[in-house]
mmCIF file of C-alpha atoms in Angstrom:
data_model
loop_
_atom_site.group_PDB
_atom_site.id
_atom_site.type_symbol
_atom_site.label_atom_id
_atom_site.label_comp_id
_atom_site.label_asym_id
_atom_site.label_seq_id
_atom_site.Cartn_x
_atom_site.Cartn_y
_atom_site.Cartn_z
ATOM 1 C CA UNK A 1 46.810 3.382 60.643
ATOM 2 C CA UNK A 2 45.019 5.639 58.173
ATOM 3 C CA UNK A 3 41.497 4.414 58.858
ATOM 4 C CA UNK A 4 39.334 6.609 61.069
ATOM 5 C CA UNK A 5 38.453 5.189 64.459
ATOM 6 C CA UNK A 6 35.750 2.489 64.076
ATOM 7 C CA UNK A 7 32.414 3.534 65.587
ATOM 8 C CA UNK A 8 32.130 0.673 68.074
ATOM 9 C CA UNK A 9 29.751 2.109 70.706
ATOM 10 C CA UNK A 10 26.034 2.460 70.017
ATOM 11 C CA UNK A 11 26.275 6.252 70.206
ATOM 12 C CA UNK A 12 29.270 6.490 67.873
ATOM 13 C CA UNK A 13 27.725 4.070 65.394
ATOM 14 C CA UNK A 14 24.443 5.988 65.451
ATOM 15 C CA UNK A 15 26.260 9.229 64.673
ATOM 16 C CA UNK A 16 28.113 7.541 61.808
ATOM 17 C CA UNK A 17 24.868 6.147 60.361
ATOM 18 C CA UNK A 18 23.212 9.578 60.480
ATOM 19 C CA UNK A 19 26.200 11.227 58.798
ATOM 20 C CA UNK A 20 26.370 8.515 56.148
ATOM 21 C CA UNK A 21 22.675 8.904 55.302
ATOM 22 C CA UNK A 22 22.916 12.683 54.976
ATOM 23 C CA UNK A 23 25.965 12.269 52.767
ATOM 24 C CA UNK A 24 24.214 9.672 50.599
ATOM 25 C CA UNK A 25 21.168 11.886 50.124
ATOM 26 C CA UNK A 26 23.346 14.844 49.173
ATOM 27 C CA UNK A 27 25.081 13.140 46.255
ATOM 28 C CA UNK A 28 22.119 13.316 43.854
ATOM 29 C CA UNK A 29 20.285 16.213 45.513
ATOM 30 C CA UNK A 30 21.620 18.762 43.026
ATOM 31 C CA UNK A 31 20.349 16.914 39.950
ATOM 32 C CA UNK A 32 17.260 18.073 38.113
ATOM 33 C CA UNK A 33 14.398 15.662 37.557
ATOM 34 C CA UNK A 34 15.535 15.204 33.967
ATOM 35 C CA UNK A 35 19.121 14.539 35.023
ATOM 36 C CA UNK A 36 17.931 11.861 37.439
ATOM 37 C CA UNK A 37 16.549 9.853 34.511
ATOM 38 C CA UNK A 38 19.825 8.053 33.931
ATOM 39 C CA UNK A 39 20.436 6.428 30.596
ATOM 40 C CA UNK A 40 20.997 2.682 30.780
ATOM 41 C CA UNK A 41 24.541 1.574 31.400
ATOM 42 C CA UNK A 42 26.059 -1.765 32.420
ATOM 43 C CA UNK A 43 28.030 -0.194 35.269
ATOM 44 C CA UNK A 44 25.409 2.189 36.712
ATOM 45 C CA UNK A 45 22.072 1.862 38.479
ATOM 46 C CA UNK A 46 18.995 4.057 38.150
ATOM 47 C CA UNK A 47 19.144 6.920 40.633
ATOM 48 C CA UNK A 48 16.015 5.911 42.527
ATOM 49 C CA UNK A 49 17.024 2.274 42.582
ATOM 50 C CA UNK A 50 20.444 2.958 44.126
ATOM 51 C CA UNK A 51 19.037 5.215 46.828
ATOM 52 C CA UNK A 52 16.196 2.848 47.666
ATOM 53 C CA UNK A 53 18.551 -0.116 47.775
ATOM 54 C CA UNK A 54 20.674 1.606 50.445
ATOM 55 C CA UNK A 55 17.615 2.009 52.671
ATOM 56 C CA UNK A 56 16.378 -1.496 51.887
ATOM 57 C CA UNK A 57 19.728 -3.088 52.761
ATOM 58 C CA UNK A 58 19.826 -1.314 56.094
ATOM 59 C CA UNK A 59 16.274 -2.362 56.933
ATOM 60 C CA UNK A 60 16.771 -5.932 55.706
ATOM 61 C CA UNK A 61 19.811 -6.633 57.854
ATOM 62 C CA UNK A 62 19.316 -4.349 60.863
ATOM 63 C CA UNK A 63 15.549 -4.643 61.380
ATOM 64 C CA UNK A 64 14.245 -7.712 59.592
ATOM 65 C CA UNK A 65 17.003 -10.251 60.305
ATOM 66 C CA UNK A 66 17.110 -12.372 63.439
ATOM 67 C CA UNK A 67 20.793 -12.385 64.480
ATOM 68 C CA UNK A 68 20.315 -15.891 65.900
ATOM 69 C CA UNK A 69 18.931 -17.149 62.577
ATOM 70 C CA UNK A 70 20.085 -14.852 59.736
ATOM 71 C CA UNK A 71 18.749 -17.224 57.069
ATOM 72 C CA UNK A 72 15.341 -17.577 58.703
ATOM 73 C CA UNK A 73 12.011 -15.875 58.112
ATOM 74 C CA UNK A 74 12.033 -12.086 58.118
ATOM 75 C CA UNK A 75 9.731 -9.425 59.414
ATOM 76 C CA UNK A 76 7.789 -7.485 56.769
ATOM 77 C CA UNK A 77 9.363 -4.422 55.177
ATOM 78 C CA UNK A 78 8.221 -0.890 55.957
ATOM 79 C CA UNK A 79 7.341 -0.580 52.271
ATOM 80 C CA UNK A 80 5.366 -3.550 50.985
ATOM 81 C CA UNK A 81 7.116 -3.738 47.604
ATOM 82 C CA UNK A 82 10.635 -3.178 48.948
ATOM 83 C CA UNK A 83 11.949 -6.713 48.375
ATOM 84 C CA UNK A 84 10.662 -6.838 44.817
ATOM 85 C CA UNK A 85 12.233 -3.472 44.038
ATOM 86 C CA UNK A 86 15.579 -3.331 45.818
ATOM 87 C CA UNK A 87 16.892 -6.786 46.682
ATOM 88 C CA UNK A 88 20.048 -6.843 44.561
ATOM 89 C CA UNK A 89 20.342 -10.621 44.955
ATOM 90 C CA UNK A 90 17.022 -11.257 43.218
ATOM 91 C CA UNK A 91 16.481 -8.193 41.002
ATOM 92 C CA UNK A 92 18.736 -8.438 37.908
ATOM 93 C CA UNK A 93 20.539 -5.298 36.836
ATOM 94 C CA UNK A 94 18.809 -5.029 33.470
ATOM 95 C CA UNK A 95 15.326 -5.103 35.011
ATOM 96 C CA UNK A 96 16.003 -2.260 37.449
ATOM 97 C CA UNK A 97 15.343 0.264 34.714
ATOM 98 C CA UNK A 98 11.725 -0.805 34.206
ATOM 99 C CA UNK A 99 10.652 -1.236 37.828
ATOM 100 C CA UNK A 100 7.705 0.809 39.174
ATOM 101 C CA UNK A 101 9.894 2.753 41.590
ATOM 102 C CA UNK A 102 8.209 5.131 44.043
ATOM 103 C CA UNK A 103 8.355 8.875 43.505
ATOM 104 C CA UNK A 104 11.577 10.639 44.465
ATOM 105 C CA UNK A 105 9.997 12.085 47.605
ATOM 106 C CA UNK A 106 8.692 8.670 48.634
ATOM 107 C CA UNK A 107 12.150 7.123 48.252
ATOM 108 C CA UNK A 108 13.583 9.808 50.505
ATOM 109 C CA UNK A 109 10.792 9.213 53.013
ATOM 110 C CA UNK A 110 11.716 5.521 52.981
ATOM 111 C CA UNK A 111 15.372 6.426 53.610
ATOM 112 C CA UNK A 112 14.327 8.539 56.575
ATOM 113 C CA UNK A 113 11.995 5.870 57.968
ATOM 114 C CA UNK A 114 14.523 3.067 57.724
ATOM 115 C CA UNK A 115 17.185 5.169 59.405
ATOM 116 C CA UNK A 116 14.862 6.224 62.232
ATOM 117 C CA UNK A 117 13.859 2.623 62.908
ATOM 118 C CA UNK A 118 17.473 1.461 62.704
ATOM 119 C CA UNK A 119 18.615 4.033 65.240
ATOM 120 C CA UNK A 120 15.832 2.950 67.600
ATOM 121 C CA UNK A 121 16.937 -0.680 67.304
ATOM 122 C CA UNK A 122 20.594 0.230 67.741
ATOM 123 C CA UNK A 123 20.165 2.295 70.908
ATOM 124 C CA UNK A 124 19.633 -0.594 73.390
ATOM 125 C CA UNK A 125 22.196 -2.878 71.730
ATOM 126 C CA UNK A 126 25.124 -4.238 73.686
ATOM 127 C CA UNK A 127 28.725 -4.820 72.668
ATOM 128 C CA UNK A 128 28.919 -7.782 70.332
ATOM 129 C CA UNK A 129 25.406 -7.179 68.956
ATOM 130 C CA UNK A 130 26.163 -4.546 66.325
ATOM 131 C CA UNK A 131 27.551 -6.556 63.405
ATOM 132 C CA UNK A 132 24.624 -5.820 61.070
ATOM 133 C CA UNK A 133 24.590 -2.120 61.927
ATOM 134 C CA UNK A 134 28.251 -1.891 60.969
ATOM 135 C CA UNK A 135 27.614 -3.923 57.818
ATOM 136 C CA UNK A 136 24.905 -1.449 56.803
ATOM 137 C CA UNK A 137 27.213 1.498 57.440
ATOM 138 C CA UNK A 138 30.065 0.175 55.292
ATOM 139 C CA UNK A 139 27.631 -0.940 52.591
ATOM 140 C CA UNK A 140 26.290 2.616 52.449
ATOM 141 C CA UNK A 141 29.806 3.997 52.203
ATOM 142 C CA UNK A 142 30.442 1.769 49.175
ATOM 143 C CA UNK A 143 27.261 2.860 47.428
ATOM 144 C CA UNK A 144 28.082 6.502 48.057
ATOM 145 C CA UNK A 145 31.318 6.055 46.118
ATOM 146 C CA UNK A 146 29.398 4.170 43.416
ATOM 147 C CA UNK A 147 27.035 7.145 43.113
ATOM 148 C CA UNK A 148 29.975 9.464 42.474
ATOM 149 C CA UNK A 149 31.280 6.970 39.932
ATOM 150 C CA UNK A 150 27.878 7.133 38.223
ATOM 151 C CA UNK A 151 27.974 10.931 38.001
ATOM 152 C CA UNK A 152 31.405 10.671 36.398
ATOM 153 C CA UNK A 153 30.382 7.873 34.021
ATOM 154 C CA UNK A 154 27.304 9.772 32.809
ATOM 155 C CA UNK A 155 29.044 13.178 32.527
ATOM 156 C CA UNK A 156 26.736 14.683 35.143
ATOM 157 C CA UNK A 157 27.737 17.553 37.438
ATOM 158 C CA UNK A 158 29.535 16.816 40.660
ATOM 159 C CA UNK A 159 27.777 17.656 43.939
ATOM 160 C CA UNK A 160 27.898 21.404 44.649
ATOM 161 C CA UNK A 161 30.563 21.142 47.324
ATOM 162 C CA UNK A 162 32.923 19.638 44.757
ATOM 163 C CA UNK A 163 32.261 22.024 41.895
ATOM 164 C CA UNK A 164 35.254 24.226 42.615
ATOM 165 C CA UNK A 165 37.807 21.422 42.342
ATOM 166 C CA UNK A 166 40.603 22.119 39.861
ATOM 167 C CA UNK A 167 43.804 20.185 39.299
ATOM 168 C CA UNK A 168 46.890 21.475 41.035
ATOM 169 C CA UNK A 169 49.208 23.657 38.982
ATOM 170 C CA UNK A 170 51.971 21.551 37.469
ATOM 171 C CA UNK A 171 55.347 23.166 38.092
ATOM 172 C CA UNK A 172 57.774 20.566 36.839
ATOM 173 C CA UNK A 173 58.450 16.848 36.621
ATOM 174 C CA UNK A 174 57.421 14.695 39.542
ATOM 175 C CA UNK A 175 60.081 12.188 40.463
ATOM 176 C CA UNK A 176 58.941 8.681 41.274
ATOM 177 C CA UNK A 177 61.894 6.812 42.714
ATOM 178 C CA UNK A 178 61.621 3.186 43.675
ATOM 179 C CA UNK A 179 61.714 1.732 47.161
ATOM 180 C CA UNK A 180 63.357 -1.625 47.768
ATOM 181 C CA UNK A 181 61.461 -4.040 49.999
ATOM 182 C CA UNK A 182 63.213 -7.014 51.490
ATOM 183 C CA UNK A 183 60.082 -9.148 51.408
ATOM 184 C CA UNK A 184 59.936 -12.130 53.717
ATOM 185 C CA UNK A 185 57.159 -13.769 55.730
ATOM 186 C CA UNK A 186 53.988 -11.837 56.449
ATOM 187 C CA UNK A 187 50.451 -12.525 57.577
ATOM 188 C CA UNK A 188 47.558 -11.628 55.286
ATOM 189 C CA UNK A 189 43.966 -11.575 56.450
ATOM 190 C CA UNK A 190 42.335 -10.684 59.743
ATOM 191 C CA UNK A 191 43.148 -12.503 62.938
ATOM 192 C CA UNK A 192 40.204 -14.175 64.713
ATOM 193 C CA UNK A 193 40.255 -11.512 67.410
ATOM 194 C CA UNK A 194 40.119 -8.631 64.901
ATOM 195 C CA UNK A 195 36.288 -8.320 64.977
ATOM 196 C CA UNK A 196 36.620 -7.128 68.563
ATOM 197 C CA UNK A 197 38.367 -3.978 67.339
ATOM 198 C CA UNK A 198 37.097 -3.426 63.787
ATOM 199 C CA UNK A 199 34.606 -4.723 61.270
ATOM 200 C CA UNK A 200 35.916 -7.621 59.162
ATOM 201 C CA UNK A 201 34.537 -8.583 55.745
ATOM 202 C CA UNK A 202 34.377 -12.256 54.877
ATOM 203 C CA UNK A 203 37.035 -12.031 52.163
ATOM 204 C CA UNK A 204 39.537 -10.984 54.863
ATOM 205 C CA UNK A 205 39.022 -14.228 56.801
ATOM 206 C CA UNK A 206 41.249 -15.518 58.036
ATOM 207 C CA UNK A 207 44.875 -14.777 58.796
ATOM 208 C CA UNK A 208 47.355 -16.950 56.921
ATOM 209 C CA UNK A 209 51.098 -16.848 56.408
ATOM 210 C CA UNK A 210 52.640 -15.973 53.053
ATOM 211 C CA UNK A 211 56.207 -15.348 51.964
ATOM 212 C CA UNK A 212 56.942 -12.410 49.681
ATOM 213 C CA UNK A 213 60.096 -12.385 47.584
ATOM 214 C CA UNK A 214 62.166 -9.169 47.611
ATOM 215 C CA UNK A 215 60.681 -6.552 45.288
ATOM 216 C CA UNK A 216 61.112 -2.969 44.152
ATOM 217 C CA UNK A 217 58.062 -0.674 43.948
ATOM 218 C CA UNK A 218 57.489 2.866 42.720
ATOM 219 C CA UNK A 219 56.854 5.422 45.431
ATOM 220 C CA UNK A 220 53.905 6.895 43.529
ATOM 221 C CA UNK A 221 51.293 6.019 40.968
ATOM 222 C CA UNK A 222 51.793 6.377 37.231
ATOM 223 C CA UNK A 223 51.023 9.937 36.170
ATOM 224 C CA UNK A 224 49.037 11.350 33.282
ATOM 225 C CA UNK A 225 52.303 12.485 31.714
ATOM 226 C CA UNK A 226 53.748 8.993 31.836
ATOM 227 C CA UNK A 227 50.600 7.392 30.471
ATOM 228 C CA UNK A 228 50.296 10.023 27.723
ATOM 229 C CA UNK A 229 53.789 9.050 26.571
ATOM 230 C CA UNK A 230 52.529 5.482 26.191
ATOM 231 C CA UNK A 231 49.488 6.655 24.200
ATOM 232 C CA UNK A 232 51.520 8.987 21.994
ATOM 233 C CA UNK A 233 54.031 6.211 21.268
ATOM 234 C CA UNK A 234 51.251 4.104 19.739
ATOM 235 C CA UNK A 235 50.699 1.993 22.832
ATOM 236 C CA UNK A 236 47.086 1.256 21.937
ATOM 237 C CA UNK A 237 48.154 -0.021 18.510
ATOM 238 C CA UNK A 238 51.093 -2.204 19.559
ATOM 239 C CA UNK A 239 50.101 -5.829 20.092
ATOM 240 C CA UNK A 240 53.250 -6.668 22.044
ATOM 241 C CA UNK A 241 52.182 -4.439 24.924
ATOM 242 C CA UNK A 242 48.926 -6.291 25.555
ATOM 243 C CA UNK A 243 48.030 -9.584 27.153
ATOM 244 C CA UNK A 244 45.734 -11.873 25.176
ATOM 245 C CA UNK A 245 42.746 -10.817 27.272
ATOM 246 C CA UNK A 246 43.773 -7.185 27.037
ATOM 247 C CA UNK A 247 44.132 -7.321 23.251
ATOM 248 C CA UNK A 248 40.711 -8.967 22.955
ATOM 249 C CA UNK A 249 39.219 -6.156 25.049
ATOM 250 C CA UNK A 250 41.021 -3.550 22.933
ATOM 251 C CA UNK A 251 39.725 -5.004 19.651
ATOM 252 C CA UNK A 252 36.188 -5.157 21.014
ATOM 253 C CA UNK A 253 36.241 -1.668 22.522
ATOM 254 C CA UNK A 254 38.141 0.151 19.796
ATOM 255 C CA UNK A 255 39.833 2.281 22.459
ATOM 256 C CA UNK A 256 42.721 4.506 21.384
ATOM 257 C CA UNK A 257 43.312 6.237 24.740
ATOM 258 C CA UNK A 258 41.729 6.311 28.215
ATOM 259 C CA UNK A 259 37.987 6.640 28.123
ATOM 260 C CA UNK A 260 37.673 10.189 29.475
ATOM 261 C CA UNK A 261 40.482 11.689 27.379
ATOM 262 C CA UNK A 262 40.249 13.633 24.130
ATOM 263 C CA UNK A 263 42.745 15.478 21.971
ATOM 264 C CA UNK A 264 42.370 19.192 21.436
ATOM 265 C CA UNK A 265 44.469 21.659 19.451
ATOM 266 C CA UNK A 266 46.351 22.482 22.646
ATOM 267 C CA UNK A 267 46.909 18.898 23.780
ATOM 268 C CA UNK A 268 45.088 16.287 25.801
ATOM 269 C CA UNK A 269 41.962 17.105 27.800
ATOM 270 C CA UNK A 270 40.235 14.974 30.410
ATOM 271 C CA UNK A 271 36.604 14.973 31.489
ATOM 272 C CA UNK A 272 36.014 15.468 35.187
ATOM 273 C CA UNK A 273 32.312 14.824 35.780
ATOM 274 C CA UNK A 274 30.653 17.301 33.350
ATOM 275 C CA UNK A 275 33.721 19.509 32.782
ATOM 276 C CA UNK A 276 36.512 19.146 30.252
ATOM 277 C CA UNK A 277 39.850 20.241 31.701
ATOM 278 C CA UNK A 278 43.381 20.320 30.361
ATOM 279 C CA UNK A 279 45.119 17.099 31.296
ATOM 280 C CA UNK A 280 47.324 17.790 34.304
ATOM 281 C CA UNK A 281 50.531 15.810 33.750
ATOM 282 C CA UNK A 282 51.291 15.570 37.480
ATOM 283 C CA UNK A 283 48.038 13.893 38.482
ATOM 284 C CA UNK A 284 47.843 10.110 38.661
ATOM 285 C CA UNK A 285 46.246 8.558 35.631
ATOM 286 C CA UNK A 286 42.683 7.594 36.520
ATOM 287 C CA UNK A 287 39.845 5.596 34.965
ATOM 288 C CA UNK A 288 42.079 3.055 33.259
ATOM 289 C CA UNK A 289 41.277 -0.633 33.428
ATOM 290 C CA UNK A 290 43.606 -3.453 34.392
ATOM 291 C CA UNK A 291 44.329 -4.292 30.744
ATOM 292 C CA UNK A 292 45.443 -0.718 30.081
ATOM 293 C CA UNK A 293 47.548 -0.749 33.229
ATOM 294 C CA UNK A 294 49.271 -3.971 32.192
ATOM 295 C CA UNK A 295 49.883 -2.663 28.663
ATOM 296 C CA UNK A 296 51.562 0.422 30.082
ATOM 297 C CA UNK A 297 53.702 -1.799 32.311
ATOM 298 C CA UNK A 298 54.938 -3.796 29.316
ATOM 299 C CA UNK A 299 55.694 -0.562 27.473
ATOM 300 C CA UNK A 300 57.648 0.750 30.456
ATOM 301 C CA UNK A 301 59.396 -2.521 31.292
ATOM 302 C CA UNK A 302 57.571 -2.777 34.607
ATOM 303 C CA UNK A 303 54.801 -4.876 36.167
ATOM 304 C CA UNK A 304 51.847 -4.521 38.524
ATOM 305 C CA UNK A 305 52.386 -5.499 42.161
ATOM 306 C CA UNK A 306 50.674 -8.519 43.632
ATOM 307 C CA UNK A 307 48.218 -7.778 46.410
ATOM 308 C CA UNK A 308 50.657 -9.303 48.922
ATOM 309 C CA UNK A 309 53.412 -6.967 47.757
ATOM 310 C CA UNK A 310 51.069 -3.992 47.895
ATOM 311 C CA UNK A 311 49.915 -4.863 51.411
ATOM 312 C CA UNK A 312 53.432 -5.425 52.684
ATOM 313 C CA UNK A 313 54.507 -2.043 51.272
ATOM 314 C CA UNK A 314 51.469 -0.284 52.728
ATOM 315 C CA UNK A 315 51.911 -1.853 56.142
ATOM 316 C CA UNK A 316 55.673 -1.430 56.523
ATOM 317 C CA UNK A 317 56.567 1.883 54.893
ATOM 318 C CA UNK A 318 57.599 4.350 57.576
ATOM 319 C CA UNK A 319 57.182 7.581 55.596
ATOM 320 C CA UNK A 320 53.916 7.890 53.744
ATOM 321 C CA UNK A 321 52.558 11.024 52.098
ATOM 322 C CA UNK A 322 49.101 11.791 53.488
ATOM 323 C CA UNK A 323 45.936 9.974 52.538
ATOM 324 C CA UNK A 324 43.354 11.662 50.300
ATOM 325 C CA UNK A 325 39.979 10.238 51.369
ATOM 326 C CA UNK A 326 36.416 11.131 52.385
ATOM 327 C CA UNK A 327 35.676 13.244 49.308
ATOM 328 C CA UNK A 328 37.492 16.123 50.957
ATOM 329 C CA UNK A 329 38.628 16.856 47.420
ATOM 330 C CA UNK A 330 36.569 15.876 44.408
ATOM 331 C CA UNK A 331 39.567 14.545 42.575
ATOM 332 C CA UNK A 332 43.104 13.280 43.103
ATOM 333 C CA UNK A 333 46.167 15.312 44.001
ATOM 334 C CA UNK A 334 49.499 15.103 42.152
ATOM 335 C CA UNK A 335 51.450 11.882 42.491
ATOM 336 C CA UNK A 336 54.597 11.895 44.575
ATOM 337 C CA UNK A 337 55.488 14.586 47.021
ATOM 338 C CA UNK A 338 58.310 13.381 49.234
ATOM 339 C CA UNK A 339 60.178 10.423 50.609
ATOM 340 C CA UNK A 340 58.311 7.204 51.143
ATOM 341 C CA UNK A 341 55.230 5.763 49.517
ATOM 342 C CA UNK A 342 52.899 8.504 48.270
ATOM 343 C CA UNK A 343 49.142 8.267 48.737
ATOM 344 C CA UNK A 344 49.014 4.584 49.513
ATOM 345 C CA UNK A 345 45.566 5.254 50.955
ATOM 346 C CA UNK A 346 43.118 7.321 48.946
ATOM 347 C CA UNK A 347 43.762 9.497 45.883
ATOM 348 C CA UNK A 348 43.120 6.639 43.408
ATOM 349 C CA UNK A 349 42.453 2.944 43.838
ATOM 350 C CA UNK A 350 45.348 0.820 42.599
ATOM 351 C CA UNK A 351 45.135 -2.235 40.378
ATOM 352 C CA UNK A 352 47.121 -5.278 41.424
ATOM 353 C CA UNK A 353 48.168 -8.322 39.425
ATOM 354 C CA UNK A 354 46.178 -10.625 41.710
ATOM 355 C CA UNK A 355 42.904 -12.312 40.889
ATOM 356 C CA UNK A 356 40.274 -11.949 43.601
ATOM 357 C CA UNK A 357 40.325 -15.333 45.314
ATOM 358 C CA UNK A 358 39.234 -16.610 48.729
ATOM 359 C CA UNK A 359 41.752 -16.850 51.499
ATOM 360 C CA UNK A 360 42.371 -20.372 52.875
ATOM 361 C CA UNK A 361 39.394 -21.559 54.901
ATOM 362 C CA UNK A 362 37.025 -18.932 53.505
ATOM 363 C CA UNK A 363 33.357 -19.230 54.401
ATOM 364 C CA UNK A 364 30.744 -16.641 53.377
ATOM 365 C CA UNK A 365 29.208 -14.396 56.002
ATOM 366 C CA UNK A 366 25.390 -14.058 56.209
ATOM 367 C CA UNK A 367 25.465 -11.547 53.349
ATOM 368 C CA UNK A 368 26.681 -14.259 51.038
ATOM 369 C CA UNK A 369 26.667 -12.184 47.857
ATOM 370 C CA UNK A 370 29.345 -9.792 49.039
ATOM 371 C CA UNK A 371 32.392 -11.824 47.967
ATOM 372 C CA UNK A 372 31.724 -15.405 46.892
ATOM 373 C CA UNK A 373 30.047 -14.714 43.499
ATOM 374 C CA UNK A 374 33.021 -12.644 42.321
ATOM 375 C CA UNK A 375 35.930 -14.943 43.031
ATOM 376 C CA UNK A 376 38.087 -15.886 40.056
ATOM 377 C CA UNK A 377 37.170 -13.422 37.308
ATOM 378 C CA UNK A 378 37.556 -10.195 39.304
ATOM 379 C CA UNK A 379 40.826 -8.406 40.032
ATOM 380 C CA UNK A 380 41.948 -7.034 43.402
ATOM 381 C CA UNK A 381 42.252 -3.275 43.906
ATOM 382 C CA UNK A 382 43.856 -1.783 46.977
ATOM 383 C CA UNK A 383 44.136 1.505 48.838
ATOM 384 C CA UNK A 384 40.992 3.585 48.248
ATOM 385 C CA UNK A 385 40.328 6.767 46.289
ATOM 386 C CA UNK A 386 39.534 10.382 47.067
ATOM 387 C CA UNK A 387 35.862 9.294 47.153
ATOM 388 C CA UNK A 388 36.362 6.410 49.621
ATOM 389 C CA UNK A 389 35.348 6.862 53.247
ATOM 390 C CA UNK A 390 38.342 6.653 55.562
ATOM 391 C CA UNK A 391 36.688 4.224 57.977
ATOM 392 C CA UNK A 392 36.495 1.662 55.200
ATOM 393 C CA UNK A 393 40.120 1.278 54.158
ATOM 394 C CA UNK A 394 43.177 -0.164 55.837
ATOM 395 C CA UNK A 395 46.238 -2.057 54.640
ATOM 396 C CA UNK A 396 44.309 -5.334 54.368
ATOM 397 C CA UNK A 397 41.087 -4.069 52.753
ATOM 398 C CA UNK A 398 40.316 -5.801 49.434
ATOM 399 C CA UNK A 399 38.263 -4.152 46.707
ATOM 400 C CA UNK A 400 37.525 -6.038 43.497
ATOM 401 C CA UNK A 401 36.321 -5.337 39.958
ATOM 402 C CA UNK A 402 36.337 -7.027 36.586
ATOM 403 C CA UNK A 403 39.625 -6.182 34.831
ATOM 404 C CA UNK A 404 37.819 -4.378 31.988
ATOM 405 C CA UNK A 405 36.162 -1.905 34.375
ATOM 406 C CA UNK A 406 37.527 1.638 34.206
ATOM 407 C CA UNK A 407 34.655 3.498 35.869
ATOM 408 C CA UNK A 408 36.122 3.244 39.404
ATOM 409 C CA UNK A 409 38.436 6.043 40.471
ATOM 410 C CA UNK A 410 41.370 3.754 39.803
ATOM 411 C CA UNK A 411 44.966 4.058 38.655
ATOM 412 C CA UNK A 412 48.051 1.973 39.423
ATOM 413 C CA UNK A 413 51.652 1.944 40.590
ATOM 414 C CA UNK A 414 54.323 -0.362 39.237
ATOM 415 C CA UNK A 415 57.106 -2.666 40.312
ATOM 416 C CA UNK A 416 60.481 -3.294 38.680
ATOM 417 C CA UNK A 417 60.732 -6.498 36.686
ATOM 418 C CA UNK A 418 64.039 -7.292 38.330
ATOM 419 C CA UNK A 419 64.486 -6.695 42.047
ATOM 420 C CA UNK A 420 67.170 -4.083 42.632
ATOM 421 C CA UNK A 421 69.363 -5.242 45.492
#
């Protein structure tokens, strides 16, 4: 399994929480005061709001929630205005830009204070009493990736440790053969005893049997070179390539190519955070939405995998090229690279054809806004990206975004229309 060992003991979980907080604080630490004044965007949060929310969430669930009565009355916050500022369930996105947020130093002091108090509460905990501490850890991991997405979306510099990233040198075509999967019965979702060994989100509950028809899947994600061929062939102007929803998005957006691409006299360039770089044809295409992915598939005579197909492939492939996770690189590596499924975990998230829906018998966990509000209109992504923390992902982990979103570090791999026996 690719996921790092879950921090189950109090000591291991404490170490993970400390590391996560230092990592979170580092992601915007290099920005100037002017750069931290983010312009409004529908897919980003103000810098101070996002940081404060991470501390608030940890305090709310780890310190102010009675595990025996998670919906009951709560203890007061360390900062009197915390609920009015950072409760994402009650503070609409559009209003976050006009809130009287504390000074930058005060937000960091709040992050330090909430972590210190959380560690003190965690220390005497016993096995079976750490659900909310784990929830806070994985929530912080998700916001850390969202912060990197924000830097990319706003063309701001990457954190200093990532500034030296450059695409790999392309030295020839990358083959992407298909793998044939026999399909058959499989179990999706977590078994009831899974929480004893790892954290389980509510949208993974519970295990249920499905049957997957035989299918044929590409060993690697679609590359920049492949997607550029679609663009250059007029793919963004050809109605037949687009679903009805995709064509409506295209007419509204006016897009003629992926959002971070531009033509130059020497060919295509792509923006990576605040730097424009020559488009590396061997890298997986990234920052394309589900509509663009589906249009490419129609152009290529392919289709997106369902989430069941993706999970079966991820769980059963014997030879898998290594995962690219934990922001060890500030960008993806070339697609392909050997026999078996390449970069199933990490590198880029992968769109699936599946709508985000509850599994049979779903019931929301105490943090009810994690999954339930997004069922139906969101699309499932699988696998993780270079910016995803390795403890978070596994073959059954479900991420989800609206199909028009291209700000995640997301690409896609394809399946054959006809199964090749």
